[in-house]
CSV table of C-alpha atoms in Angstrom, one decimal:
chain,number,residue,atom,x,y,z
D,1,MET,CA,-12.3,48.8,13.9
D,2,LYS,CA,-13.4,45.3,13.2
D,3,ASN,CA,-12.6,45.7,9.5
D,4,ILE,CA,-9.2,47.1,10.3
D,5,ILE,CA,-8.3,44.1,12.5
D,6,LEU,CA,-9.5,41.7,9.7
D,7,TYR,CA,-7.4,43.6,7.2
D,8,TYR,CA,-4.4,43.5,9.5
D,9,ASN,CA,-4.7,39.8,10.1
D,10,SER,CA,-4.9,39.2,6.3
D,11,LEU,CA,-1.5,40.9,5.8
D,12,SER,CA,1.9,39.1,5.5
D,13,LEU,CA,4.7,39.8,8.0
D,14,LEU,CA,6.3,42.1,5.5
D,15,LYS,CA,3.2,44.2,4.9
D,16,LYS,CA,2.5,44.5,8.6
D,17,ASN,CA,5.9,46.0,9.1
D,18,LEU,CA,5.4,48.3,6.1
D,19,LEU,CA,2.5,49.8,8.0
D,20,VAL,CA,5.1,51.8,10.0
D,21,PRO,CA,5.1,54.9,7.9
D,22,LEU,CA,8.4,56.5,8.9
D,23,ILE,CA,10.8,53.6,8.4
D,24,GLY,CA,13.1,54.2,5.5
D,25,ILE,CA,13.8,51.7,2.7
D,26,ILE,CA,17.2,51.0,4.2
D,27,SER,CA,15.8,50.1,7.6
D,28,ILE,CA,12.8,48.2,6.2
D,29,LEU,CA,14.7,45.8,3.8
D,30,PRO,CA,17.2,44.4,6.4
D,31,PHE,CA,14.4,43.9,8.9
D,32,TYR,CA,12.3,42.1,6.3
D,33,PHE,CA,15.1,39.8,5.2
D,34,PHE,CA,15.9,39.0,8.8
D,35,ILE,CA,12.3,38.0,9.5
D,36,LEU,CA,12.1,36.1,6.2
D,37,SER,CA,15.2,34.1,7.0
D,38,ASN,CA,14.0,33.1,10.4
D,39,THR,CA,10.6,32.3,9.1
D,40,MET,CA,12.1,30.0,6.4
D,41,ASN,CA,14.1,28.3,9.1
D,42,MET,CA,11.0,27.7,11.1
D,43,ASN,CA,9.1,26.4,8.0
D,44,SER,CA,12.1,24.2,7.2
D,45,ASN,CA,12.1,22.7,10.7
D,46,MET,CA,8.3,22.0,10.4
D,47,GLN,CA,8.8,20.5,7.0
D,48,GLU,CA,11.4,18.1,8.3
D,49,ILE,CA,9.0,17.1,11.0
D,50,ASN,CA,6.1,16.6,8.6
D,51,LEU,CA,8.0,15.0,5.8
D,52,GLU,CA,10.5,12.8,7.6
D,53,LEU,CA,10.2,12.5,11.3
D,54,ILE,CA,6.4,11.8,11.5
D,55,HIS,CA,6.8,8.9,9.0
D,56,LEU,CA,9.8,7.6,10.9
D,57,ASN,CA,8.0,8.0,14.2
D,58,GLU,CA,5.0,6.1,12.8
D,59,CYS,CA,7.3,3.4,11.4
D,60,THR,CA,8.9,2.9,14.8
D,61,PHE,CA,5.6,2.5,16.6
D,62,ASN,CA,4.4,0.1,13.9
D,63,ASN,CA,7.6,-2.0,14.2
D,64,ILE,CA,7.2,-2.3,18.0
D,65,SER,CA,3.7,-3.5,17.5
D,66,ILE,CA,4.7,-5.9,14.7
D,67,LEU,CA,7.6,-7.2,16.9
D,68,GLU,CA,5.0,-8.1,19.6
D,69,LYS,CA,2.9,-9.9,16.9
D,70,ILE,CA,5.9,-12.0,15.8
D,71,LEU,CA,6.6,-13.0,19.5
D,72,ASN,CA,3.0,-14.0,20.0
D,73,GLN,CA,2.8,-15.9,16.7
D,74,LEU,CA,6.0,-17.9,17.5
D,75,ASN,CA,4.7,-18.6,21.0
D,76,SER,CA,1.4,-19.8,19.6
D,77,ALA,CA,3.3,-22.0,17.0
D,78,VAL,CA,5.3,-23.6,19.8
D,79,ALA,CA,2.3,-24.1,22.0
D,80,ALA,CA,0.3,-25.6,19.2
D,81,LYS,CA,3.4,-27.5,17.7
D,82,GLU,CA,2.6,-26.1,14.3
D,83,LEU,CA,5.7,-25.5,12.1
D,84,GLU,CA,3.5,-23.9,9.5
D,85,TRP,CA,2.7,-21.1,12.0
D,86,VAL,CA,6.5,-20.4,12.4
D,87,ALA,CA,6.7,-19.9,8.7
D,88,ASN,CA,3.7,-17.6,8.7
D,89,SER,CA,5.6,-15.1,11.0
D,90,GLU,CA,7.9,-14.4,8.0
D,91,ALA,CA,5.4,-11.9,6.6
D,92,HIS,CA,5.6,-9.8,9.8
D,93,ALA,CA,9.4,-10.0,9.8
D,94,ASN,CA,9.5,-8.8,6.1
D,95,GLU,CA,7.2,-6.0,7.0
D,96,ILE,CA,9.6,-4.8,9.7
D,97,LYS,CA,12.6,-5.2,7.4
D,98,SER,CA,10.8,-3.2,4.6
D,99,ASN,CA,9.9,-0.5,7.1
D,100,LEU,CA,13.5,-0.1,8.2
D,101,GLN,CA,15.0,-0.2,4.8
D,102,LYS,CA,12.8,2.6,3.6
D,103,HIS,CA,14.5,5.0,6.0
D,104,LEU,CA,18.2,3.9,5.6
D,105,GLN,CA,18.9,7.0,3.6
D,106,THR,CA,17.7,9.4,6.4
D,107,ASP,CA,19.9,11.0,9.1
D,108,TYR,CA,19.2,7.9,11.2
D,109,GLY,CA,20.5,5.5,8.6
D,110,ASP,CA,23.3,4.2,10.8
D,111,ASP,CA,21.1,3.6,13.8
D,112,ILE,CA,18.4,2.0,11.6
D,113,LYS,CA,21.1,-0.3,10.0
D,114,LYS,CA,22.1,-1.5,13.5
D,115,VAL,CA,18.5,-2.1,14.5
D,116,LEU,CA,17.9,-4.0,11.2
D,117,ASP,CA,20.9,-6.2,11.7
D,118,SER,CA,19.9,-6.9,15.3
D,119,PHE,CA,16.3,-7.7,14.3
D,120,LEU,CA,17.4,-10.1,11.5
D,121,ASP,CA,19.7,-11.8,14.0
D,122,TYR,CA,16.9,-12.1,16.6
D,123,TYR,CA,14.3,-13.4,14.1
D,124,ALA,CA,16.6,-16.0,12.6
D,125,PHE,CA,17.5,-17.3,16.1
D,126,ALA,CA,13.8,-17.2,17.2
D,127,LYS,CA,12.7,-19.2,14.2
D,128,SER,CA,15.5,-21.7,14.9
D,129,VAL,CA,14.6,-22.1,18.5
D,130,SER,CA,10.9,-22.4,17.8
D,131,THR,CA,11.5,-25.0,15.2
D,132,LYS,CA,13.7,-27.1,17.5
D,133,LEU,CA,11.2,-26.8,20.3
D,134,ILE,CA,8.4,-28.2,18.1
D,135,ASN,CA,10.5,-30.9,16.5
D,136,SER,CA,11.9,-32.1,19.8
D,137,ASN,CA,8.6,-31.9,21.7
D,138,TYR,CA,10.0,-29.1,24.0
D,139,SER,CA,13.1,-31.0,24.9
D,140,TYR,CA,16.5,-30.9,23.4
D,141,GLU,CA,20.1,-30.3,24.4
D,142,ASN,CA,20.9,-26.7,25.4
D,143,ILE,CA,17.2,-25.7,25.5
D,144,SER,CA,17.8,-23.5,28.6
D,145,GLU,CA,20.8,-21.7,27.1
D,146,ASP,CA,18.9,-21.1,23.9
D,147,THR,CA,15.8,-19.8,25.7
D,148,GLU,CA,17.9,-17.5,27.9
D,149,LEU,CA,19.8,-16.1,24.8
D,150,LEU,CA,16.5,-15.7,22.9
D,151,VAL,CA,15.0,-13.6,25.7
D,152,LYS,CA,18.2,-11.5,25.8
D,153,LYS,CA,18.0,-11.0,22.0
D,154,TYR,CA,14.4,-10.0,22.2
D,155,ASN,CA,14.9,-7.5,25.0
D,156,ASN,CA,17.9,-6.1,23.1
D,157,ILE,CA,16.0,-5.4,19.9
D,158,TYR,CA,13.0,-4.1,21.8
D,159,GLU,CA,15.3,-1.6,23.6
D,160,MET,CA,16.9,-0.6,20.3
D,161,PHE,CA,13.4,0.2,18.9
D,162,ASN,CA,12.6,2.3,21.9
D,163,ALA,CA,16.0,4.0,21.7
D,164,LEU,CA,15.3,4.9,18.1
D,165,ARG,CA,11.9,6.3,19.0
D,166,LEU,CA,13.5,8.4,21.8
D,167,ASN,CA,16.1,9.8,19.3
D,168,ILE,CA,13.3,10.8,17.0
D,169,LYS,CA,11.5,12.5,19.9
D,170,ASP,CA,14.7,14.4,20.8
D,171,LYS,CA,15.0,15.5,17.1
D,172,ILE,CA,11.4,16.8,17.2
D,173,ALA,CA,12.2,18.7,20.4
D,174,GLN,CA,15.3,20.2,18.8
D,175,ASN,CA,13.4,21.4,15.8
D,176,MET,CA,10.7,22.9,18.1
D,177,ASN,CA,13.4,24.6,20.2
D,178,SER,CA,14.9,26.0,16.9
D,179,ILE,CA,11.5,27.5,16.1
D,180,TYR,CA,11.4,29.0,19.5
D,181,GLU,CA,14.9,30.5,19.2
D,182,ASN,CA,14.2,31.9,15.7
D,183,SER,CA,10.9,33.4,16.9
D,184,ASN,CA,12.5,35.1,19.8
D,185,SER,CA,15.3,36.2,17.6
D,186,ILE,CA,12.8,38.0,15.4
D,187,ILE,CA,11.6,40.0,18.4
D,188,SER,CA,14.9,40.6,20.3
D,189,ASN,CA,17.2,41.3,17.3
D,190,GLY,CA,14.6,43.4,15.6
D,191,SER,CA,13.8,45.6,18.5
D,192,TYR,CA,16.7,48.0,17.9
D,193,ILE,CA,14.8,49.4,14.9
D,194,PHE,CA,12.1,50.7,17.3
D,195,ILE,CA,14.3,53.6,18.4
D,196,LEU,CA,14.3,55.0,14.8
D,197,TRP,CA,10.6,55.4,14.7
D,198,PHE,CA,8.5,58.4,15.6
D,199,SER,CA,5.8,58.1,18.3
D,200,ILE,CA,3.1,56.8,16.0
D,201,SER,CA,5.6,54.4,14.4
D,202,ILE,CA,6.6,53.1,17.8
D,203,SER,CA,2.9,52.6,18.7
D,204,VAL,CA,2.2,50.6,15.6
D,205,THR,CA,5.4,48.6,16.0
D,206,PHE,CA,4.5,47.9,19.6
D,207,PHE,CA,1.1,46.6,18.6
D,208,ILE,CA,2.6,44.3,15.9
D,209,SER,CA,5.3,43.1,18.4
D,210,ARG,CA,2.7,42.2,20.9
D,211,ASP,CA,0.7,40.3,18.3
D,212,PHE,CA,3.8,38.4,17.2
D,213,LYS,CA,4.8,37.6,20.7
D,214,PHE,CA,1.4,36.4,21.8
D,215,ARG,CA,1.2,34.0,18.9
D,216,ILE,CA,4.8,32.9,19.1
D,217,ASN,CA,4.5,32.1,22.8
D,218,GLN,CA,1.3,30.2,22.0
D,219,ILE,CA,3.3,28.2,19.4
D,220,VAL,CA,6.2,27.7,21.8
D,221,GLN,CA,4.0,26.5,24.7
D,222,GLU,CA,2.2,24.1,22.5
D,223,THR,CA,5.4,22.7,20.8
D,224,ARG,CA,7.0,22.3,24.2
D,225,GLU,CA,4.0,20.2,25.4
D,226,ILE,CA,4.3,18.1,22.2
D,227,ALA,CA,8.1,17.6,22.7
D,228,SER,CA,7.5,16.6,26.3
D,229,GLY,CA,4.7,14.2,25.4
D,230,ASP,CA,2.0,16.1,27.3
D,231,ALA,CA,0.1,17.4,24.3
D,232,ASP,CA,-3.7,17.9,24.7
D,233,PHE,CA,-5.1,16.2,21.6
D,234,ASN,CA,-8.5,17.9,22.1
D,235,LYS,CA,-6.8,21.3,21.9
D,236,ARG,CA,-5.7,23.1,18.7
D,237,LEU,CA,-3.9,26.4,18.2
D,238,CYS,CA,-6.2,29.3,17.2
D,239,ILE,CA,-5.4,30.5,13.7
D,240,VAL,CA,-6.0,34.3,13.7
D,241,SER,CA,-4.0,35.4,10.7
D,242,TYR,CA,-2.9,34.2,7.3
D,243,ASP,CA,0.8,35.2,7.6
D,244,GLU,CA,3.9,33.0,7.9
D,245,LEU,CA,3.1,32.4,11.6
D,246,GLY,CA,-0.3,31.3,10.6
D,247,ASP,CA,1.3,28.8,8.3
D,248,VAL,CA,3.5,27.6,11.2
D,249,THR,CA,0.3,27.3,13.3
D,250,LYS,CA,-1.4,25.3,10.6
D,251,SER,CA,1.6,22.9,10.4
D,252,ILE,CA,1.6,22.4,14.2
D,253,ASN,CA,-2.1,21.7,14.1
D,254,LEU,CA,-1.5,19.1,11.3
D,255,PHE,CA,1.2,17.6,13.4
D,256,ILE,CA,-1.0,17.4,16.5
D,257,ASN,CA,-3.7,15.8,14.3
D,258,LYS,CA,-1.2,13.2,13.2
D,259,LEU,CA,0.0,12.6,16.7
D,260,HIS,CA,-3.6,12.2,17.8
D,261,GLN,CA,-4.2,9.6,15.2
D,262,GLU,CA,-1.1,7.7,16.1
D,263,HIS,CA,-2.0,7.9,19.8
D,264,GLU,CA,-5.5,6.4,19.0
D,265,GLU,CA,-3.9,3.7,16.9
D,266,LEU,CA,-1.3,2.9,19.6
D,267,VAL,CA,-4.1,2.6,22.2
D,268,LYS,CA,-6.0,0.3,19.9
D,269,ALA,CA,-2.8,-1.7,19.3
D,270,LYS,CA,-2.2,-2.0,23.0
D,271,LYS,CA,-5.7,-3.4,23.5
D,272,GLU,CA,-5.2,-5.9,20.8
D,273,LEU,CA,-1.8,-6.9,22.2
D,274,LYS,CA,-3.3,-7.3,25.6
D,275,SER,CA,-6.0,-9.6,24.1
D,276,LEU,CA,-3.3,-11.6,22.3
D,277,TYR,CA,-1.4,-12.0,25.6
D,278,VAL,CA,-4.3,-13.7,27.3
D,279,LEU,CA,-6.2,-15.3,24.5
D,280,ASP,CA,-5.5,-18.2,22.2
D,281,SER,CA,-5.3,-16.8,18.6
D,282,LEU,CA,-7.4,-19.7,17.1
D,283,THR,CA,-10.1,-20.5,19.6
D,284,LYS,CA,-10.3,-17.1,21.4
D,285,LEU,CA,-10.2,-19.0,24.7
D,286,TYR,CA,-7.8,-18.1,27.5
D,287,ASN,CA,-4.3,-19.3,26.6
D,288,ARG,CA,-1.9,-21.3,28.9
D,289,VAL,CA,-0.2,-18.1,30.3
D,290,LYS,CA,-3.6,-16.7,31.5
D,291,ILE,CA,-4.7,-20.1,32.8
D,292,ASP,CA,-1.5,-20.5,34.9
D,293,GLU,CA,-2.2,-17.0,36.4
D,294,ILE,CA,-5.8,-18.0,37.3
D,295,ILE,CA,-4.6,-21.3,38.9
D,296,ASP,CA,-2.0,-19.4,41.0
D,297,THR,CA,-4.7,-16.9,42.1
D,298,GLU,CA,-7.1,-19.7,43.1
D,299,LEU,CA,-4.3,-21.5,45.0
D,300,GLN,CA,-3.4,-18.3,46.9
D,301,ARG,CA,-7.1,-17.7,47.7
D,302,ILE,CA,-7.8,-21.2,49.1
D,303,ASN,CA,-4.5,-21.3,51.1
D,304,ARG,CA,-5.1,-17.8,52.5
D,305,TYR,CA,-8.5,-18.4,54.1
D,306,THR,CA,-9.3,-21.0,56.7
D,307,ASN,CA,-12.8,-21.7,55.4
D,308,ASN,CA,-13.7,-24.5,53.0
D,309,SER,CA,-12.7,-22.7,49.9
D,310,VAL,CA,-12.2,-25.1,47.0
D,311,PHE,CA,-11.9,-25.1,43.2
D,312,SER,CA,-11.7,-27.8,40.5
D,313,ILE,CA,-9.9,-28.4,37.3
D,314,ILE,CA,-11.4,-30.2,34.2
D,315,LEU,CA,-9.0,-31.3,31.5
D,316,ILE,CA,-10.6,-32.2,28.2
D,317,ASP,CA,-9.1,-34.0,25.2
D,318,ILE,CA,-10.8,-34.4,21.8
D,319,ASP,CA,-10.9,-38.2,21.1
D,320,HIS,CA,-8.9,-39.3,18.0
D,321,PHE,CA,-8.1,-35.8,16.9
D,322,LYS,CA,-5.0,-36.8,15.0
D,323,SER,CA,-7.2,-38.8,12.6
D,324,ILE,CA,-9.0,-35.5,11.7
D,325,ASN,CA,-5.8,-33.9,10.5
D,326,ASP,CA,-4.6,-37.0,8.8
D,327,THR,CA,-8.0,-37.5,7.0
D,328,TYR,CA,-9.3,-34.0,6.3
D,329,GLY,CA,-6.3,-31.8,6.7
D,330,HIS,CA,-5.2,-29.1,9.2
D,331,LEU,CA,-7.8,-26.6,8.1
D,332,ALA,CA,-10.6,-29.0,9.1
D,333,GLY,CA,-8.7,-29.7,12.3
D,334,ASP,CA,-8.7,-26.0,13.1
D,335,SER,CA,-12.4,-25.8,12.3
D,336,VAL,CA,-13.1,-28.6,14.8
D,337,LEU,CA,-11.0,-26.8,17.5
D,338,GLU,CA,-13.0,-23.5,16.9
D,339,GLU,CA,-16.4,-25.3,17.1
D,340,PHE,CA,-15.2,-27.3,20.1
D,341,ALA,CA,-14.2,-24.1,21.9
D,342,LEU,CA,-17.6,-22.6,21.1
D,343,ILE,CA,-19.4,-25.6,22.7
D,344,LEU,CA,-17.3,-25.2,25.9
D,345,LYS,CA,-18.0,-21.5,26.1
D,346,ASN,CA,-21.7,-21.9,25.5
D,347,ASN,CA,-22.2,-24.7,28.0
D,348,ALA,CA,-19.8,-23.7,30.8
D,349,ARG,CA,-21.0,-21.6,33.7
D,350,ALA,CA,-20.5,-17.8,33.7
D,351,THR,CA,-18.1,-18.2,36.6
D,352,ASP,CA,-15.9,-20.8,34.9
D,353,TYR,CA,-12.7,-20.0,33.2
D,354,VAL,CA,-12.4,-21.8,29.8
D,355,GLY,CA,-9.0,-22.1,28.1
D,356,ARG,CA,-7.0,-24.0,25.5
D,357,TRP,CA,-4.3,-26.0,27.3
D,358,GLY,CA,-2.4,-27.0,24.1
D,359,GLY,CA,-3.1,-28.8,20.8
D,360,GLU,CA,-6.5,-30.6,21.2
D,361,GLU,CA,-6.5,-30.3,25.0
D,362,PHE,CA,-8.7,-27.8,26.8
D,363,ILE,CA,-9.0,-26.8,30.4
D,364,ILE,CA,-11.8,-25.4,32.6
D,365,ILE,CA,-11.2,-23.9,36.1
D,366,CYS,CA,-14.4,-24.1,38.2
D,367,VAL,CA,-14.0,-21.6,41.1
D,368,GLU,CA,-15.8,-22.3,44.4
D,369,THR,CA,-16.7,-25.7,43.0
D,370,ASP,CA,-16.2,-29.1,44.7
D,371,THR,CA,-15.9,-32.5,43.1
D,372,HIS,CA,-19.6,-33.0,42.8
D,373,GLY,CA,-20.2,-29.7,41.1
D,374,SER,CA,-17.3,-30.0,38.7
D,375,MET,CA,-18.4,-33.5,37.7
D,376,ALA,CA,-21.8,-32.2,36.8
D,377,VAL,CA,-20.2,-29.4,34.7
D,378,ALA,CA,-18.0,-32.0,32.9
D,379,GLU,CA,-20.9,-34.4,32.2
D,380,LYS,CA,-23.0,-31.5,30.8
D,381,LEU,CA,-20.1,-30.6,28.4
D,382,ARG,CA,-19.5,-34.2,27.4
D,383,THR,CA,-23.2,-34.6,26.5
D,384,ALA,CA,-23.2,-31.4,24.5
D,385,ILE,CA,-20.1,-32.5,22.5
D,386,ASP,CA,-21.5,-36.0,21.9
D,387,LYS,CA,-24.7,-34.5,20.4
D,388,PHE,CA,-23.0,-31.9,18.2
D,389,ASP,CA,-22.5,-32.4,14.5
D,390,PHE,CA,-19.1,-30.9,13.6
D,391,THR,CA,-18.6,-29.3,10.2
D,392,THR,CA,-16.9,-31.7,7.7
D,393,VAL,CA,-16.1,-34.4,10.3
D,394,GLY,CA,-19.5,-35.0,11.8
D,395,HIS,CA,-19.7,-36.7,15.2
D,396,LYS,CA,-16.8,-36.4,17.7
D,397,THR,CA,-16.4,-37.2,21.4
D,398,ALA,CA,-14.1,-36.0,24.1
D,399,SER,CA,-12.6,-37.5,27.4
D,400,PHE,CA,-12.6,-35.6,30.7
D,401,GLY,CA,-10.4,-35.7,33.7
D,402,VAL,CA,-11.5,-33.9,36.9
D,403,ALA,CA,-9.5,-33.0,40.0
D,404,SER,CA,-10.3,-30.8,43.0
D,405,SER,CA,-8.1,-28.8,45.2
D,406,THR,CA,-7.1,-29.6,48.8
D,407,LYS,CA,-5.4,-27.5,51.4
D,408,GLY,CA,-1.8,-27.0,50.6
D,409,ILE,CA,-1.9,-28.4,47.1
D,410,ASP,CA,0.3,-26.8,44.4
D,411,ALA,CA,-0.4,-26.2,40.8
D,412,LYS,CA,1.7,-29.0,39.5
D,413,THR,CA,0.0,-31.6,41.7
D,414,ILE,CA,-3.6,-30.6,40.9
D,415,LEU,CA,-2.8,-30.5,37.1
D,416,ASP,CA,-1.1,-33.9,37.4
D,417,ASN,CA,-4.2,-35.3,39.2
D,418,ALA,CA,-6.5,-34.0,36.5
D,419,ASP,CA,-4.1,-35.4,33.8
D,420,LYS,CA,-4.1,-38.8,35.5
D,421,ALA,CA,-7.9,-38.8,35.5
D,422,LEU,CA,-8.0,-37.8,31.8
D,423,TYR,CA,-5.5,-40.6,31.0
D,424,LYS,CA,-7.8,-43.1,32.8
D,425,ALA,CA,-10.8,-41.8,30.8
D,426,LYS,CA,-9.0,-42.2,27.5
D,427,ASN,CA,-7.8,-45.7,28.3
D,428,SER,CA,-11.2,-46.8,29.5
D,429,GLY,CA,-12.9,-46.3,26.2
D,430,ARG,CA,-13.0,-42.5,25.9
D,431,ASN,CA,-16.2,-40.3,25.8
D,432,GLN,CA,-16.4,-40.3,29.6
D,433,VAL,CA,-15.7,-38.3,32.7
D,434,VAL,CA,-13.3,-39.6,35.3
D,435,ASN,CA,-12.8,-38.1,38.8
D,436,TYR,CA,-9.2,-38.3,40.2
D,437,SER,CA,-10.6,-39.0,43.7
D,438,GLU,CA,-12.2,-42.2,42.5
D,439,LEU,CA,-9.0,-43.6,41.0
D,440,PRO,CA,-7.6,-46.7,42.8
């Protein structure tokens, strides 16, 4: 019996139907061509998914990820006042442009053309605004209007990418439904032949029908889950035969494998994007966005409780940093920033938040730390920097401004206090720590 089942599973759909001994040639041929036609339609739909839609779907995911990289790169360029970084984003923009142009000849050519035009318009405007921000030191006429328009353009292109992705998903769902309809058509429209068969022929046909239906329903259930976005990536269809439905099953498993891979890549990309959102790309310290969030959290905490909660802020500026870029070049300047950040991380406390405030300025948030404790932290860092031998430039120093929170203080005030203390330190000879509370 086992050998019979293995032989049956090795047969094609045509040969399985030929097992019915009492079906005449006239009845057999129409039934065969009917099944063959529907099977070809199913294979055609699967080929469209594998050859076009998967690549287009992958391209859309990649473009969304690259768009986020462009945004972060331009933001970093503005924060660091580096025009060269703005130009560096051109490579990512060209990658998106190339990805879209590859698919202009597909069924989605018109939609892709609109997305491409909108992206080029957004990117050109984003470069222009970033350049003006850097050149004007964050202040020029119509900055508010330009910023608002830039956000609208970004949101628009982001929504267009998502809309294109949803259209592709709908097309996949349509192809899967077509497979479902063709498969059911094989069963429903072919059932009328059953009445022509003798008892044994009907028994054999019933067995074949149940086999088809079981595997087709398995395919339909799995494809519906894929179309709805609920696919179990740890599950694969069981291939029990080598006929056309077995080929369809193999194609679906290949599609699930591809989706699984894309899902893993997307999860990885999300983690990287999350890291880019909170970390400075050069120093790997917290960026200004994250530091602002931490300060707001600390202010809410000390204003919520009636106990003596306190935190302190240390602003740090590398002394005579401009001379490094002028003398050794920007690459040497970047190297100093990286080494400087490493000194701060290695010598700050585990509970401190270390970030890059902008350019050669850094910031440390000392939670649950009063003026005395934060001054000790700052002095330890100053000493470590003073003793360090930087690559290429050798000895460098830094100036420190310290300010502590008080009940009811806001973010702007405590940052201004720390900045005033830093200003005093720089104007009093540099390479020293100044506490705001000690200023006259």
